[in-house]
XYZ file of C-alpha atoms in Angstrom:
605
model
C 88.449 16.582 127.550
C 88.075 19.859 125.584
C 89.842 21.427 128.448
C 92.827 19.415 128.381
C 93.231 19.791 124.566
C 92.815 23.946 125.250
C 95.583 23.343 127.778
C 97.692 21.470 125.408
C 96.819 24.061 123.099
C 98.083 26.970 124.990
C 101.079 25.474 126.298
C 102.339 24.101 122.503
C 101.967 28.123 121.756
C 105.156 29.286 123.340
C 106.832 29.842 120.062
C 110.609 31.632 120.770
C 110.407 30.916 123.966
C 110.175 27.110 123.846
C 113.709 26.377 124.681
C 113.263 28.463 128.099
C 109.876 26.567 128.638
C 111.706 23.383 128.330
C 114.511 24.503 130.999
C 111.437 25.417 133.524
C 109.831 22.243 132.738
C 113.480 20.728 133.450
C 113.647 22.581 136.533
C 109.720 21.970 138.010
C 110.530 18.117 137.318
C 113.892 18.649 139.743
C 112.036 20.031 142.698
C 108.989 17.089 142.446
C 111.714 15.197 142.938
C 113.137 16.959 145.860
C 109.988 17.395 147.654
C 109.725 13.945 147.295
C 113.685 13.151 148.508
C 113.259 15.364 151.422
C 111.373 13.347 153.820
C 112.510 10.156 152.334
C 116.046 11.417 153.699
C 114.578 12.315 156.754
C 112.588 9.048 157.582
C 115.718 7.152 156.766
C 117.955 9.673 159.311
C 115.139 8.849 162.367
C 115.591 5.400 161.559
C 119.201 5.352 161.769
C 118.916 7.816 165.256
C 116.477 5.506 166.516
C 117.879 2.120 165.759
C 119.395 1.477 168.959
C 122.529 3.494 168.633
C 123.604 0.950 166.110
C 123.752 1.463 162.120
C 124.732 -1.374 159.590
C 128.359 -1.433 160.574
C 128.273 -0.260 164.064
C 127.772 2.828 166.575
C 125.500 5.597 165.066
C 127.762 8.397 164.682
C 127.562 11.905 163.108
C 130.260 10.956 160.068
C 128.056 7.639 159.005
C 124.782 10.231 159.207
C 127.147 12.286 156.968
C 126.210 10.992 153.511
C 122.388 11.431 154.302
C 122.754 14.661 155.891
C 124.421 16.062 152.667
C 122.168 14.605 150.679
C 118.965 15.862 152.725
C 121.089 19.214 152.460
C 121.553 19.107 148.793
C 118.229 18.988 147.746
C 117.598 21.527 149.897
C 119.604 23.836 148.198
C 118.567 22.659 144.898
C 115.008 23.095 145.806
C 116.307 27.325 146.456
C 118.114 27.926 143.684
C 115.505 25.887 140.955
C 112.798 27.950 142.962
C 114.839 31.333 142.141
C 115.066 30.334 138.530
C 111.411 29.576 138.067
C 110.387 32.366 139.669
C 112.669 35.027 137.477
C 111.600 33.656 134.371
C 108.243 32.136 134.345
C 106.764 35.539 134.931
C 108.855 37.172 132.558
C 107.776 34.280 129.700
C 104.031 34.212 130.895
C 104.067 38.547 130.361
C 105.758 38.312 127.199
C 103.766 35.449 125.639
C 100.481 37.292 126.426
C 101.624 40.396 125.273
C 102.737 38.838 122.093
C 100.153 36.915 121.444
C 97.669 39.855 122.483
C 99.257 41.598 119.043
C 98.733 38.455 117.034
C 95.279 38.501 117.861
C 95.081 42.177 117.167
C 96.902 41.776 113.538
C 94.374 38.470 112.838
C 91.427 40.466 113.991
C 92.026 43.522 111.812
C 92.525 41.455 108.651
C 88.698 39.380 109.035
C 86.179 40.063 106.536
C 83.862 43.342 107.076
C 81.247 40.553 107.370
C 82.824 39.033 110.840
C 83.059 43.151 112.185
C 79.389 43.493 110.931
C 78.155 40.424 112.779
C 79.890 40.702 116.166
C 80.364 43.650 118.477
C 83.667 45.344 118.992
C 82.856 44.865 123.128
C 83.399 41.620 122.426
C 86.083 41.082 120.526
C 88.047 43.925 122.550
C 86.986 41.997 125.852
C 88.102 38.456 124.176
C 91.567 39.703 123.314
C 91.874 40.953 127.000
C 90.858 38.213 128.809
C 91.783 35.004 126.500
C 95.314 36.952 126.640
C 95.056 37.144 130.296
C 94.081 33.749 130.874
C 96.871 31.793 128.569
C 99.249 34.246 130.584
C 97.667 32.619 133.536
C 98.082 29.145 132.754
C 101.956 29.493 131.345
C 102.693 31.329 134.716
C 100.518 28.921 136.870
C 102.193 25.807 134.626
C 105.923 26.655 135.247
C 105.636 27.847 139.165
C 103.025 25.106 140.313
C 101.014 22.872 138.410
C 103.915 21.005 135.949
C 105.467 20.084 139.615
C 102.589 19.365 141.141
C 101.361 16.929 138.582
C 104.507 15.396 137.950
C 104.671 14.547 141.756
C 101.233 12.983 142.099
C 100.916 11.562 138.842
C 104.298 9.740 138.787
C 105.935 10.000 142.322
C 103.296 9.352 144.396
C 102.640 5.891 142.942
C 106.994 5.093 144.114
C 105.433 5.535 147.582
C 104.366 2.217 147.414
C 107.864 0.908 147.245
C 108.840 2.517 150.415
C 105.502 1.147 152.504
C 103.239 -0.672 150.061
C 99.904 -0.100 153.197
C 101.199 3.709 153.992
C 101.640 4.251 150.230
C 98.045 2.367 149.235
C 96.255 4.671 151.398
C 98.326 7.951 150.317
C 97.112 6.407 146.579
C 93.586 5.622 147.786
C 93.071 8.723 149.197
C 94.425 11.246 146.091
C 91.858 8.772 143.685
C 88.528 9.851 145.962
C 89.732 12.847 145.817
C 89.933 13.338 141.586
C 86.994 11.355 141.495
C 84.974 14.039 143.498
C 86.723 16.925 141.247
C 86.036 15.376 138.124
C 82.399 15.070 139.280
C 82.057 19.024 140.511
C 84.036 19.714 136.519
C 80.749 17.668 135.239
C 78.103 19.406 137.276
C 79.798 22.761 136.402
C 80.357 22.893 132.668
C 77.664 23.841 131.295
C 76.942 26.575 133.912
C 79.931 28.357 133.126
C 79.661 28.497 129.559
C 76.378 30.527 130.467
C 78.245 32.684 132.590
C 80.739 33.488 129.873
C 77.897 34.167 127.231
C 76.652 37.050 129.896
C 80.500 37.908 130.514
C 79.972 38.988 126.676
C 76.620 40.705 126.752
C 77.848 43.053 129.819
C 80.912 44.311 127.394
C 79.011 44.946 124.215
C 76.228 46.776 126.768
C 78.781 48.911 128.176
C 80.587 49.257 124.839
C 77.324 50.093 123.297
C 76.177 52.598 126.064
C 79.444 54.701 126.402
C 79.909 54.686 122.065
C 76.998 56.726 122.320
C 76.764 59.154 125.481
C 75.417 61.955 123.716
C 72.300 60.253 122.505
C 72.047 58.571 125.859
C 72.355 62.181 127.596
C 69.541 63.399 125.291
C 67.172 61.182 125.250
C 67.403 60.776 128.767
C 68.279 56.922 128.930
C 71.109 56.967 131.779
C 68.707 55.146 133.832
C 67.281 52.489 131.241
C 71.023 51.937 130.415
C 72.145 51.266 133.669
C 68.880 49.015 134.761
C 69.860 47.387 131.654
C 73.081 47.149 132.291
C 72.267 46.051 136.176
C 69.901 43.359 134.831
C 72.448 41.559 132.970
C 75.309 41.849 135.824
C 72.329 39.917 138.026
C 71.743 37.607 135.562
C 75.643 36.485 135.147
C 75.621 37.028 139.309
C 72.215 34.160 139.072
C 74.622 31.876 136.690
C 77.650 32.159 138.848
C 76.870 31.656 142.084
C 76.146 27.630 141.402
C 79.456 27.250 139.993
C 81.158 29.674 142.885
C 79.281 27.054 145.472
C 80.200 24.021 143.853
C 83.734 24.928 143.880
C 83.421 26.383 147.801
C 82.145 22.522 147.980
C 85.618 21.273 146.432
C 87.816 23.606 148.617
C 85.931 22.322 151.657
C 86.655 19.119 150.686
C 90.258 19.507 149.931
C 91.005 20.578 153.454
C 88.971 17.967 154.673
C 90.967 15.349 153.017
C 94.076 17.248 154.416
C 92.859 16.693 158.034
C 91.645 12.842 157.088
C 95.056 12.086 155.360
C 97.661 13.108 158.311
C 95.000 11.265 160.336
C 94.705 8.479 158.576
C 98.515 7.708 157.900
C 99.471 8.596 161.481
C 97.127 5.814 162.943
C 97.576 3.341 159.821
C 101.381 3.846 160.812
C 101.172 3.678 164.726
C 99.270 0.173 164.401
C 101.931 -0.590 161.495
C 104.929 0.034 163.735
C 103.170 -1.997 166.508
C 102.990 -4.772 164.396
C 106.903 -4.691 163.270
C 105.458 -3.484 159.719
C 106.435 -0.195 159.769
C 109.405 1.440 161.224
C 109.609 5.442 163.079
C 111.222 6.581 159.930
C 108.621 5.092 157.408
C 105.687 7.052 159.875
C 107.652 10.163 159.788
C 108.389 9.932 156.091
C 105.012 9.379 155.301
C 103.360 12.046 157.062
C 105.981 14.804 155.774
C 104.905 13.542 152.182
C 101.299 13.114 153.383
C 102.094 17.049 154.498
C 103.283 17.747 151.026
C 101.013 16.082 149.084
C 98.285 17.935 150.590
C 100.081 20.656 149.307
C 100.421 19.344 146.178
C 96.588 18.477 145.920
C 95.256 22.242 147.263
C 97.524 23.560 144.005
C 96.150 21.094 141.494
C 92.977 21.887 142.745
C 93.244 25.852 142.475
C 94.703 24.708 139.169
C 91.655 23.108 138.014
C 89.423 25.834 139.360
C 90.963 28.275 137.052
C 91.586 26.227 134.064
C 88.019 25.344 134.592
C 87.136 29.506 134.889
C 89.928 30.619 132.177
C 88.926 27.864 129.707
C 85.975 29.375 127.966
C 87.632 32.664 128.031
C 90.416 30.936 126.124
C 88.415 28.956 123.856
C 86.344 32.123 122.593
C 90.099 33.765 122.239
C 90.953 30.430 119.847
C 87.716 30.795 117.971
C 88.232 34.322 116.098
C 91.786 33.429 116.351
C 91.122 30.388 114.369
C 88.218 32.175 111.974
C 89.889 32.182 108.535
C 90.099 35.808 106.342
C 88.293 34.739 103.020
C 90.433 37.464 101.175
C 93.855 36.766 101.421
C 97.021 36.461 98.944
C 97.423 34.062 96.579
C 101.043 32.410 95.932
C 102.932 34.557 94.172
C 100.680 37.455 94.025
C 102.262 41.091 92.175
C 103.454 43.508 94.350
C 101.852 46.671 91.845
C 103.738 50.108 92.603
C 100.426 52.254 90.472
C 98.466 51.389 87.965
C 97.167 53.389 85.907
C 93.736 53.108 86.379
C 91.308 50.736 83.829
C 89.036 49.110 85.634
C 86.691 46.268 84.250
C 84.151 44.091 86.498
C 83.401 41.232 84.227
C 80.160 38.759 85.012
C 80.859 39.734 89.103
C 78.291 38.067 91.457
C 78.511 38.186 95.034
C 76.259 37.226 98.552
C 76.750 37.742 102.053
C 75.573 35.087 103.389
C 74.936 32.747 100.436
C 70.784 33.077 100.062
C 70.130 36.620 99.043
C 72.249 38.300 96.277
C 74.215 41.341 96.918
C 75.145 42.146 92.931
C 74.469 39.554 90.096
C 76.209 39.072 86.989
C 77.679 42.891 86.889
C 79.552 44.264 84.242
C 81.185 47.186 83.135
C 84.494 49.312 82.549
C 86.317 52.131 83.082
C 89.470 54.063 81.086
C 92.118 55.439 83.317
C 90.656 58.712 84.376
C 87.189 58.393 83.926
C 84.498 59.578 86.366
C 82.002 56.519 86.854
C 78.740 57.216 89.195
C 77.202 54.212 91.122
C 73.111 55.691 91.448
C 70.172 53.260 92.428
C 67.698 52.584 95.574
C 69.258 51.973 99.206
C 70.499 48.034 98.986
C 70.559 47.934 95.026
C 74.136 46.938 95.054
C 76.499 49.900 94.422
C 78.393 50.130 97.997
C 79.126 46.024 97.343
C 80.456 46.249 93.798
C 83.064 49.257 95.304
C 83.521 46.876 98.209
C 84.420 43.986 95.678
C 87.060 46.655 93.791
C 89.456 46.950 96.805
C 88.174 43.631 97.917
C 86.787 44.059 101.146
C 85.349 40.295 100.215
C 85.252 38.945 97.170
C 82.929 37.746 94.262
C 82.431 33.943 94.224
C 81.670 34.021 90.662
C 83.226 36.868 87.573
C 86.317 38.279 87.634
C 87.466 42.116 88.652
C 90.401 43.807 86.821
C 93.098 46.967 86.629
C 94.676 47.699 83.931
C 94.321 43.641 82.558
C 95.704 41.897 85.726
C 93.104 40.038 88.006
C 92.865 41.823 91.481
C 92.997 38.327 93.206
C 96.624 37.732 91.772
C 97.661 41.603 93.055
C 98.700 41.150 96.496
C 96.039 42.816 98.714
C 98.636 45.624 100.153
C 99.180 46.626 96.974
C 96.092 46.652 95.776
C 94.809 48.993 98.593
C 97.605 50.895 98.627
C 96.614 52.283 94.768
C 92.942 52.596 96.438
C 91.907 55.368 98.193
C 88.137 55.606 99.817
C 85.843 58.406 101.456
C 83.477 56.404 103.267
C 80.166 57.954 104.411
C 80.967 57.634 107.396
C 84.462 59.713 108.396
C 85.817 56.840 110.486
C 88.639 59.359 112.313
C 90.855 57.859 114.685
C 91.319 59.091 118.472
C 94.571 60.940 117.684
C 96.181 64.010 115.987
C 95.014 65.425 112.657
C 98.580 64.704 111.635
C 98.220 60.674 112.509
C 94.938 61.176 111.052
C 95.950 62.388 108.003
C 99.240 60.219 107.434
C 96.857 56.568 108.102
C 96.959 56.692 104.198
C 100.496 57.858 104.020
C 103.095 57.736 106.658
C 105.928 59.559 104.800
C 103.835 62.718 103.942
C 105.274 66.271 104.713
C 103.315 69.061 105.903
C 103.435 71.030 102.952
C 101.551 68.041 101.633
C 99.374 67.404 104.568
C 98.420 71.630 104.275
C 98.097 71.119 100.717
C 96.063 68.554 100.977
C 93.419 70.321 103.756
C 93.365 73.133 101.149
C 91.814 71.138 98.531
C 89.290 69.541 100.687
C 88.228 72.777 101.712
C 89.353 71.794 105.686
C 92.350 74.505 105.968
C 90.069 76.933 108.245
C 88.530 74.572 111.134
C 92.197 73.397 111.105
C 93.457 76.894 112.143
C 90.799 77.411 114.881
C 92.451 74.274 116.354
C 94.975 75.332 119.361
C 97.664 73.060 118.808
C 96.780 72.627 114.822
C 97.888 69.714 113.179
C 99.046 68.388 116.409
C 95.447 68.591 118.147
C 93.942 65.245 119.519
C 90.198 65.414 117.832
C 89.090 62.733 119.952
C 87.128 58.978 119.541
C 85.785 58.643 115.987
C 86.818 62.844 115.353
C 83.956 64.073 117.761
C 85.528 67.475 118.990
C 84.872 68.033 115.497
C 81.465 68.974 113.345
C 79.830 66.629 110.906
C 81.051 68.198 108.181
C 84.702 69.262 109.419
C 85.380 64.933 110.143
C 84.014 64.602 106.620
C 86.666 67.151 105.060
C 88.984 65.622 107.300
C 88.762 62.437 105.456
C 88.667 63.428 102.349
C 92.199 65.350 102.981
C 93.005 62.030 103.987
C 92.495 60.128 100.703
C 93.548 62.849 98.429
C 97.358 62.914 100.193
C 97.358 59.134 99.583
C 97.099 60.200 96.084
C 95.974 57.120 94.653
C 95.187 56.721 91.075
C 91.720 55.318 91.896
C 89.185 57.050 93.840
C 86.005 55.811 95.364
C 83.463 58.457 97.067
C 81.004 57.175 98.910
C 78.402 59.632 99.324
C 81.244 61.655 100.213
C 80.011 64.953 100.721
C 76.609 64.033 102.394
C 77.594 65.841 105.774
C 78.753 69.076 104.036
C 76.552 72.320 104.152
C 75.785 73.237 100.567
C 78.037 76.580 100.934
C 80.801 74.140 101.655
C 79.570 71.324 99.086
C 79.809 73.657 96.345
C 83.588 74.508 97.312
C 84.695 70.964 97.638
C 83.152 70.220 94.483
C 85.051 72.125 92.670
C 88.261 71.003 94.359
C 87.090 67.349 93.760
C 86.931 68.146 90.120
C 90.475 69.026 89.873
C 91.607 66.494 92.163
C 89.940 64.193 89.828
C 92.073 65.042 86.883
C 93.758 61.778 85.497
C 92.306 59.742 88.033
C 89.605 57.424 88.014
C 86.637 58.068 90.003
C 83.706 55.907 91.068
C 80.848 57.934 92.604
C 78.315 56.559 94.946
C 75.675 59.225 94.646
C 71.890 60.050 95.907
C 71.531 63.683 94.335
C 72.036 63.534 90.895
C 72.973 67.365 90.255
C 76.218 66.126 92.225
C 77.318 63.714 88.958
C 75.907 65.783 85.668
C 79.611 65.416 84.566
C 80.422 61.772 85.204
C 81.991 59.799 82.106
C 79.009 57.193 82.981
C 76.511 56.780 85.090
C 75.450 53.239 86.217
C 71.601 52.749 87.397
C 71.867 49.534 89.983
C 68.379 48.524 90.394
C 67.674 44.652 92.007
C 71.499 43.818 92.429
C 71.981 44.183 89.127
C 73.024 47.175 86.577
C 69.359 48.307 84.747
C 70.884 51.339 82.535
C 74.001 52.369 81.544
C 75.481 55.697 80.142
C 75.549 59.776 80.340
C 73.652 61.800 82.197
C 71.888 63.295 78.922
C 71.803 59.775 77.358
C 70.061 58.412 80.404
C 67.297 61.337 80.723
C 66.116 60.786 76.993
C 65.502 56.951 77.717
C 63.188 58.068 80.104
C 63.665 54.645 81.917
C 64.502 53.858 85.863
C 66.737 56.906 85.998
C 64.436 59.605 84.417
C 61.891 58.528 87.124
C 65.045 59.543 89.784
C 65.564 61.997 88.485
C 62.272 63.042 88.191
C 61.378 62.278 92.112
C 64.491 64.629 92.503
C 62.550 67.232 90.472
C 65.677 67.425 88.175
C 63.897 67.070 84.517
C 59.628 67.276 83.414
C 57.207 64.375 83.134
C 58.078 63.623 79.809
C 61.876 63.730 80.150
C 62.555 67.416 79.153
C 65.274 69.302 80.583
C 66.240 69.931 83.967
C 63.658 72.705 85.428
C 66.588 74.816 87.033
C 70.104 74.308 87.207
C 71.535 72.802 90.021
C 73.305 75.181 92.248
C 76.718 75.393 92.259
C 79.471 73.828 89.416
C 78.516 70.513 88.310
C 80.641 67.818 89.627
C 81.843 65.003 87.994
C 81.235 61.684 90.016
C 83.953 62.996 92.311
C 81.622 65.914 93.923
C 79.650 62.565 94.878
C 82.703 61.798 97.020
């Protein structure tokens, strides 16, 4: 049953293109009913040409065949012209559908929580999009050239048979019953099996996915062979699974022809012993075997249609099951469209968990005036990368409220909250493309004066003139024609021409050299000027300058306040800064100056 409600499903999904899908479904019903006229005309012609050489009202001529002969004709013609119209448009609607509902799935994917990306592998979902989108292209294409017409003639013509012959038309009936009996019984044995093969289907992308994300480590730790036993081991494994349903099916094409060959059979010696009896006449054996002919027809399609509904359908149903996973951070009705705020931020009693057991941050408070610097320091996991996370609401907190300037971020529509956001993630996260796309992600309007202005102040002007085609050169998947520290000045152009007025640095400068630290620093300060910063950092000499300094310690904020103010307290982080070898024992001052200008909790970046 849960493949005939996907099937519903995918068919109900033709959206603009429902009023051409009801004209195809118009035009499949018109030639069931033509195959079915055909050699009903054609019995009835024998039977007139072999009645003795004398119709109803006399001598069997070629004018009183006329009527029949048109008619036979007509259909005929019918049958061409709906067959041209199917087979222009059903393959048009079945490549648009799947190419507009490969974009839908693209849009819905790319708006989940982090949490969903965190917990399932890219592979995956890429190879989900494909093939769902491939499949539901299948089945519109498959429904409006075959299967609607095929169904329609053995689930409501066939049973009309038995008004023409009631014993030719019982055993046509009969016969197409054993027959979906034995298919619904090879659909039970293989159900389960395929699901398993789809589950490998999975595993083989995210191991490929997996293995060519990360060729370089492969190549040097000389793995190309464990990868590719690996690799080998799962395609036998999904081979293992397969081959059971592959021979059970083999077992249902056997029998279709079989039934093919026992049909014609069947009907021409049920109809020779008929027509020796005075039941049945020439006609009504030569109508019957052209629709026994047809209907085998008829029964091969619905069976190939089966096969592949029965192959597509978990393909499908994995495609309907991120499509139907809900975003938990959406708009609410009648959310503010913000063009910039100015920058106050308050977190107020915030509390947030992944997964509902262990808490992320609890009960976290604070605030910030427009153009402050705030730092974020504390122990791997303390909480710091979540709270930022909550700010431009990657999720958000199920208890506490976040907000700029006075307004609740949850009643700021999520757009324009990100849009007055701008992040340097620890990781660079570069796209496969130009600098130039690269660099207008944040900003699609952006000149090159501001683009070049914008690589000066992150220090990333120089690498970008070694480049031979410049702005224009393609730095390849995730920026790796580039150094570590070139895709991290990359970035960081990248949020500083979105000019937002809030900044978050994330460790931000962790892949820099410390000649090149020191110079990004100090364009970080400026940059920094009238906008408010929030600092994720690990060394401490980056954030001597910061407004405030917040100690995260256990998910929750332990200390609060200047770097000076938080050295005399000599608490949780006097004993960082002390493993950091930044102050004495006993909290006295710092034992050298850290090199270069201090940075306010930008440098962090």
């Amino acid at each position: 049953m849960w493949l005939i409600r996907l099937y519903v499903r995918v068919l109900g999904q033709l959206g603009s293109d429902l009023k051409l899908g009801a004209v195809l479904a118009l035009a499949n019903i018109g030639l069931a009913i033509a195959a079915f006229a055909e050699p009903i005309l054609f019995g009835r012609i024998i039977d007139r040409l072999t009645g003795g050489g004398a119709g109803p009202a006399g001598p069997v001529t070629f004018t009183s065949l006329l009527p029949l002969l048109a008619a036979w004709v007509g259909f005929g013609l019918f049958t061409i012209g709906a067959g041209v119209l199917v087979a222009l448009h059903a393959d048009r609607l079945s490549h648009r559908r799947r190419l507009v509902t490969m974009a839908t799935y693209f849009e819905h994917v790319l708006e989940l929580p982090l949490a969903f990306h965190t917990s399932t592998h890219s592979g995956r979902v890429l190879k989900v999009m494909l093939e769902g989108s491939n499949g539901m292209a299948w089945l519109w294409l498959g429904f409006f050239r075959d299967h609607f017409s095929a169904l329609v003639s053995l689930g409501v013509l066939l049973p009309l048979t038995l008004l023409l012959n009631w014993r030719l038309g019982l055993l046509l009936v009969v016969l197409v019953l054993v027959f979906t009996v034995l298919t619904a019984l090879v659909l039970r044995k293989t159900e389960t099996l395929q699901g398993r093969v789809e589950t490998y289907h999975s595993r083989l992308a995210e191991q490929a996915s997996d293995a060519l994300g990360n060729v370089p480590v492969i190549q040097s730790f000389t793995r190309v062979k464990q990868e590719t036993g690996e690799l080998r081991s799962t395609i036998s494994q999904l081979l293992a699974a397969q081959t059971p349903v592959l021979s059970w099916w083999a077992l249902a094409s056997i029998a279709t022809r079989a039934s093919a060959t026992l049909t014609v059979t069947s009907i021409f010696l049920l109809g020779t012993w008929l027509n020796l009896n005075g039941k049945a006449t020439i006609g009504d054996v030569v109508m019957f075997m052209s629709i026994a002919t047809m209907l085998i027809g008829r029964l091969e399609q619905v069976v190939g249609f089966v096969n592949q509904l029965f192959m597509q359908g978990p393909k499908i149903r994995e495609f309907y099951e991120i499509l139907d996973t809900s975003p938990t951070v959406h708009d609410r009705p009648g959310a503010q469209n913000i063009d910039r705020f100015a920058g106050a931020v308050e977190f107020q009693n915030v509390s947030f968990s992944y997964d509902g057991k262990r808490t992320a941050i609890a009960d976290v408070s604070f605030s910030a005036e427009a153009g402050q610097t705030v730092a974020l320091v504390g122990a791997t996991g303390s909480g710091k990368s979540t709270t930022l996370g909550l700010l431009h609401r990657a999720f958000d907190p199920q208890s506490g409220a976040i907000r700029i300037d006075g307004i609740d971020i949850r009643d700021v529509c999520l757009a324009s909250l990100r849009r007055n956001i701008g992040v340097v993630f620890q990781e660079p996260m570069l796209f496969a493309r130009s600098i130039r796309e690269n660099l207008q992600v944040g900003r699609p309007d952006a000149t090159e004066a501001e683009m070049r202005e914008a690589l000066d102040r992150a220090q990333a002007s120089e690498f970008i003139l070694r480049q031979a085609e410049g702005l224009d050169s393609v730095i390849g998947e995730r920026g790796r024609s580039l150094s570590g520290g070139e895709r991290q000045r990359l970035s960081i152009a990248r949020a500083l021409l979105k000019n937002p007025p809030i900044l978050i640095l994330d460790e931000a400068t962790s892949a820099l050299d410390a000649a090149t630290e020191r110079k990004l620093q100090v364009a970080l300060e400026e940059v920094m000027k009238g906008r408010t910063t929030f600092v994720i950092a690990h060394r401490l000499a980056t954030i001597r300058n910061a407004d405030r300094i917040l100690v995260f310690e256990a998910s929750r904020i332990v200390e609060s306040g200047t770097f000076e103010e938080l050295v005399a307290k000599n608490g949780r982080f006097a004993e960082l800064a002390r493993a950091q070898f930044m102050v004495g024992a006993g909290g006295e001052p710092p034992l050298a100056e850290p090199a270069g200008p201090a940075l306010p909790a930008a440098s962090l970046a």
